[in-house]
């Protein structure tokens, strides 16, 4: 079998390539463990000066987790999904504190778990092909892999907008939101990788090398829209945000918000707002509790079925925002408690 993660040392660089191009490099548990093992080995290897992450195939870095595996595990009542999440979140936290330069090439599609592997890195490179999104609400789920923490730190309410709509961010938008650092034309990525394999200095040398390939990504559409985004998404509830969007003449955006599962939208807004005052490990723990609740609530299985399998209209429970009462929220949160779920083994600070 072909390895689903290609880990090798080339010159001064530890190269990590996600290698499931037919599945748009969707993450499964063996891939997460392979990435974790390689990073641990290279942390101790003085010959490795920089780590470079990319994805195989022409379409993108990573479309997220292996949703079909998650769906099947949830329907069978298994715990492998919980194991995957716990180990993935530990990996994301490890990337955020990795002691060596970690360069993520965010070319093409970067969604869900792909954001976790890249946007927590030290040097994050986007291209003219980048499409970055956290579209979890559309399948009855919540942004995770530290996504709520990242989006909570975007300027103004840009992160709230991205979380509730699943907006697809291009290169300039990703940089403006603090999810990426520099734009490099996709055609020059092989040159950039070759240059990184030859670095001889420390972190400053790596950053200087990357910036030597950087070009202007152009204007950000999100930044241009920030005045009305900040005003409308300042609402205290999803219902209020939808009403503000409609009142300000942005009904299509309001309708895009409402394509998400009502309960997932409510919990996502709460999580992003809460994450503003949390550390990354604290936010990941919060996301873990919420994702376990999501997988035990009917909306996740229904969202995957409707959006990704049968391609029809999902039947959410509850069906409207008005139905997301305090009692429903309490019942939802109770569902995420299971002693059989593993704890997240975060790396030492």
PDB file of N, CA, C and O in Angstrom, residues 294-325:
ATOM      1  N   UNK A 294     -21.899  16.977  19.379  1.00  0.00           N
ATOM      2  CA  UNK A 294     -22.421  16.992  18.009  1.00  0.00           C
ATOM      3  C   UNK A 294     -22.600  15.581  17.464  1.00  0.00           C
ATOM      4  O   UNK A 294     -23.612  15.269  16.819  1.00  0.00           O
ATOM      5  N   UNK A 295     -21.616  14.723  17.689  1.00  0.00           N
ATOM      6  CA  UNK A 295     -21.682  13.393  17.104  1.00  0.00           C
ATOM      7  C   UNK A 295     -22.752  12.537  17.762  1.00  0.00           C
ATOM      8  O   UNK A 295     -23.163  11.517  17.183  1.00  0.00           O
ATOM      9  N   UNK A 296     -23.207  12.924  18.931  1.00  0.00           N
ATOM     10  CA  UNK A 296     -24.265  12.169  19.601  1.00  0.00           C
ATOM     11  C   UNK A 296     -25.634  12.827  19.425  1.00  0.00           C
ATOM     12  O   UNK A 296     -26.624  12.360  19.987  1.00  0.00           O
ATOM     13  N   UNK A 297     -25.679  13.894  18.670  1.00  0.00           N
ATOM     14  CA  UNK A 297     -26.935  14.567  18.348  1.00  0.00           C
ATOM     15  C   UNK A 297     -27.301  14.201  16.914  1.00  0.00           C
ATOM     16  O   UNK A 297     -26.421  14.021  16.074  1.00  0.00           O
ATOM     17  N   UNK A 298     -28.580  14.090  16.583  1.00  0.00           N
ATOM     18  CA  UNK A 298     -28.962  13.615  15.240  1.00  0.00           C
ATOM     19  C   UNK A 298     -28.453  14.468  14.089  1.00  0.00           C
ATOM     20  O   UNK A 298     -28.306  13.976  12.970  1.00  0.00           O
ATOM     21  N   UNK A 299     -28.185  15.742  14.314  1.00  0.00           N
ATOM     22  CA  UNK A 299     -27.878  16.636  13.196  1.00  0.00           C
ATOM     23  C   UNK A 299     -26.607  16.268  12.442  1.00  0.00           C
ATOM     24  O   UNK A 299     -26.538  16.453  11.217  1.00  0.00           O
ATOM     25  N   UNK A 300     -25.582  15.751  13.124  1.00  0.00           N
ATOM     26  CA  UNK A 300     -24.341  15.448  12.417  1.00  0.00           C
ATOM     27  C   UNK A 300     -24.547  14.340  11.381  1.00  0.00           C
ATOM     28  O   UNK A 300     -24.189  14.504  10.197  1.00  0.00           O
ATOM     29  N   UNK A 301     -25.122  13.234  11.799  1.00  0.00           N
ATOM     30  CA  UNK A 301     -25.365  12.145  10.850  1.00  0.00           C
ATOM     31  C   UNK A 301     -26.303  12.599   9.739  1.00  0.00           C
ATOM     32  O   UNK A 301     -26.107  12.248   8.564  1.00  0.00           O
ATOM     33  N   UNK A 302     -27.290  13.395  10.090  1.00  0.00           N
ATOM     34  CA  UNK A 302     -28.236  13.892   9.082  1.00  0.00           C
ATOM     35  C   UNK A 302     -27.543  14.853   8.126  1.00  0.00           C
ATOM     36  O   UNK A 302     -27.782  14.813   6.904  1.00  0.00           O
ATOM     37  N   UNK A 303     -26.671  15.704   8.645  1.00  0.00           N
ATOM     38  CA  UNK A 303     -25.980  16.652   7.786  1.00  0.00           C
ATOM     39  C   UNK A 303     -25.048  15.968   6.806  1.00  0.00           C
ATOM     40  O   UNK A 303     -25.005  16.331   5.624  1.00  0.00           O
ATOM     41  N   UNK A 304     -24.302  14.964   7.266  1.00  0.00           N
ATOM     42  CA  UNK A 304     -23.414  14.225   6.363  1.00  0.00           C
ATOM     43  C   UNK A 304     -24.241  13.485   5.315  1.00  0.00           C
ATOM     44  O   UNK A 304     -23.912  13.492   4.120  1.00  0.00           O
ATOM     45  N   UNK A 305     -25.318  12.846   5.766  1.00  0.00           N
ATOM     46  CA  UNK A 305     -26.182  12.129   4.813  1.00  0.00           C
ATOM     47  C   UNK A 305     -26.697  13.060   3.725  1.00  0.00           C
ATOM     48  O   UNK A 305     -26.603  12.774   2.521  1.00  0.00           O
ATOM     49  N   UNK A 306     -27.242  14.216   4.159  1.00  0.00           N
ATOM     50  CA  UNK A 306     -27.896  15.114   3.212  1.00  0.00           C
ATOM     51  C   UNK A 306     -26.897  15.868   2.329  1.00  0.00           C
ATOM     52  O   UNK A 306     -27.089  15.971   1.114  1.00  0.00           O
ATOM     53  N   UNK A 307     -25.846  16.392   2.932  1.00  0.00           N
ATOM     54  CA  UNK A 307     -24.919  17.242   2.171  1.00  0.00           C
ATOM     55  C   UNK A 307     -23.935  16.449   1.326  1.00  0.00           C
ATOM     56  O   UNK A 307     -23.595  16.865   0.212  1.00  0.00           O
ATOM     57  N   UNK A 308     -23.476  15.296   1.841  1.00  0.00           N
ATOM     58  CA  UNK A 308     -22.364  14.607   1.195  1.00  0.00           C
ATOM     59  C   UNK A 308     -22.729  13.275   0.560  1.00  0.00           C
ATOM     60  O   UNK A 308     -21.988  12.782  -0.295  1.00  0.00           O
ATOM     61  N   UNK A 309     -23.837  12.676   0.960  1.00  0.00           N
ATOM     62  CA  UNK A 309     -24.192  11.350   0.439  1.00  0.00           C
ATOM     63  C   UNK A 309     -25.392  11.432  -0.507  1.00  0.00           C
ATOM     64  O   UNK A 309     -25.280  11.145  -1.699  1.00  0.00           O
ATOM     65  N   UNK A 310     -26.542  11.830   0.020  1.00  0.00           N
ATOM     66  CA  UNK A 310     -27.760  11.858  -0.793  1.00  0.00           C
ATOM     67  C   UNK A 310     -27.985  13.171  -1.518  1.00  0.00           C
ATOM     68  O   UNK A 310     -28.843  13.260  -2.400  1.00  0.00           O
ATOM     69  N   UNK A 311     -27.265  14.226  -1.112  1.00  0.00           N
ATOM     70  CA  UNK A 311     -27.352  15.529  -1.769  1.00  0.00           C
ATOM     71  C   UNK A 311     -28.775  16.066  -1.791  1.00  0.00           C
ATOM     72  O   UNK A 311     -29.293  16.494  -2.827  1.00  0.00           O
ATOM     73  N   UNK A 312     -29.418  16.046  -0.631  1.00  0.00           N
ATOM     74  CA  UNK A 312     -30.753  16.614  -0.540  1.00  0.00           C
ATOM     75  C   UNK A 312     -30.804  17.586   0.637  1.00  0.00           C
ATOM     76  O   UNK A 312     -29.769  17.987   1.168  1.00  0.00           O
ATOM     77  N   UNK A 313     -32.001  17.988   1.054  1.00  0.00           N
ATOM     78  CA  UNK A 313     -32.144  18.984   2.112  1.00  0.00           C
ATOM     79  C   UNK A 313     -32.143  18.308   3.480  1.00  0.00           C
ATOM     80  O   UNK A 313     -32.958  17.417   3.732  1.00  0.00           O
ATOM     81  N   UNK A 314     -31.256  18.724   4.376  1.00  0.00           N
ATOM     82  CA  UNK A 314     -31.225  18.095   5.709  1.00  0.00           C
ATOM     83  C   UNK A 314     -32.449  18.461   6.538  1.00  0.00           C
ATOM     84  O   UNK A 314     -33.021  19.542   6.382  1.00  0.00           O
ATOM     85  N   UNK A 315     -32.819  17.559   7.430  1.00  0.00           N
ATOM     86  CA  UNK A 315     -33.939  17.791   8.359  1.00  0.00           C
ATOM     87  C   UNK A 315     -33.328  17.948   9.755  1.00  0.00           C
ATOM     88  O   UNK A 315     -33.024  16.958  10.432  1.00  0.00           O
ATOM     89  N   UNK A 316     -33.127  19.207  10.155  1.00  0.00           N
ATOM     90  CA  UNK A 316     -32.445  19.485  11.410  1.00  0.00           C
ATOM     91  C   UNK A 316     -33.359  19.315  12.616  1.00  0.00           C
ATOM     92  O   UNK A 316     -34.569  19.478  12.515  1.00  0.00           O
ATOM     93  N   UNK A 317     -32.732  19.014  13.763  1.00  0.00           N
ATOM     94  CA  UNK A 317     -33.445  18.924  15.041  1.00  0.00           C
ATOM     95  C   UNK A 317     -32.723  19.791  16.072  1.00  0.00           C
ATOM     96  O   UNK A 317     -31.596  19.438  16.478  1.00  0.00           O
ATOM     97  N   UNK A 318     -33.353  20.909  16.483  1.00  0.00           N
ATOM     98  CA  UNK A 318     -34.602  21.499  16.027  1.00  0.00           C
ATOM     99  C   UNK A 318     -34.464  22.115  14.634  1.00  0.00           C
ATOM    100  O   UNK A 318     -33.350  22.372  14.170  1.00  0.00           O
ATOM    101  N   UNK A 319     -35.597  22.366  14.026  1.00  0.00           N
ATOM    102  CA  UNK A 319     -35.608  22.808  12.634  1.00  0.00           C
ATOM    103  C   UNK A 319     -35.330  24.294  12.481  1.00  0.00           C
ATOM    104  O   UNK A 319     -34.943  24.740  11.393  1.00  0.00           O
ATOM    105  N   UNK A 320     -35.530  25.089  13.538  1.00  0.00           N
ATOM    106  CA  UNK A 320     -35.362  26.533  13.452  1.00  0.00           C
ATOM    107  C   UNK A 320     -34.558  27.048  14.645  1.00  0.00           C
ATOM    108  O   UNK A 320     -34.441  26.374  15.674  1.00  0.00           O
ATOM    109  N   UNK A 321     -34.056  28.253  14.509  1.00  0.00           N
ATOM    110  CA  UNK A 321     -33.331  28.877  15.609  1.00  0.00           C
ATOM    111  C   UNK A 321     -34.223  29.059  16.829  1.00  0.00           C
ATOM    112  O   UNK A 321     -33.766  28.932  17.970  1.00  0.00           O
ATOM    113  N   UNK A 322     -35.490  29.347  16.606  1.00  0.00           N
ATOM    114  CA  UNK A 322     -36.415  29.527  17.720  1.00  0.00           C
ATOM    115  C   UNK A 322     -36.528  28.252  18.559  1.00  0.00           C
ATOM    116  O   UNK A 322     -36.769  28.298  19.769  1.00  0.00           O
ATOM    117  N   UNK A 323     -36.314  27.117  17.934  1.00  0.00           N
ATOM    118  CA  UNK A 323     -36.417  25.854  18.653  1.00  0.00           C
ATOM    119  C   UNK A 323     -35.196  25.528  19.505  1.00  0.00           C
ATOM    120  O   UNK A 323     -35.225  24.567  20.281  1.00  0.00           O
ATOM    121  N   UNK A 324     -34.121  26.314  19.386  1.00  0.00           N
ATOM    122  CA  UNK A 324     -32.915  26.067  20.173  1.00  0.00           C
ATOM    123  C   UNK A 324     -33.091  26.747  21.536  1.00  0.00           C
ATOM    124  O   UNK A 324     -32.592  27.840  21.789  1.00  0.00           O
ATOM    125  N   UNK A 325     -33.813  26.080  22.394  1.00  0.00           N
ATOM    126  CA  UNK A 325     -34.105  26.610  23.724  1.00  0.00           C
ATOM    127  C   UNK A 325     -32.983  26.264  24.701  1.00  0.00           C
ATOM    128  O   UNK A 325     -32.084  25.473  24.387  1.00  0.00           O
TER     129      UNK A 325
END
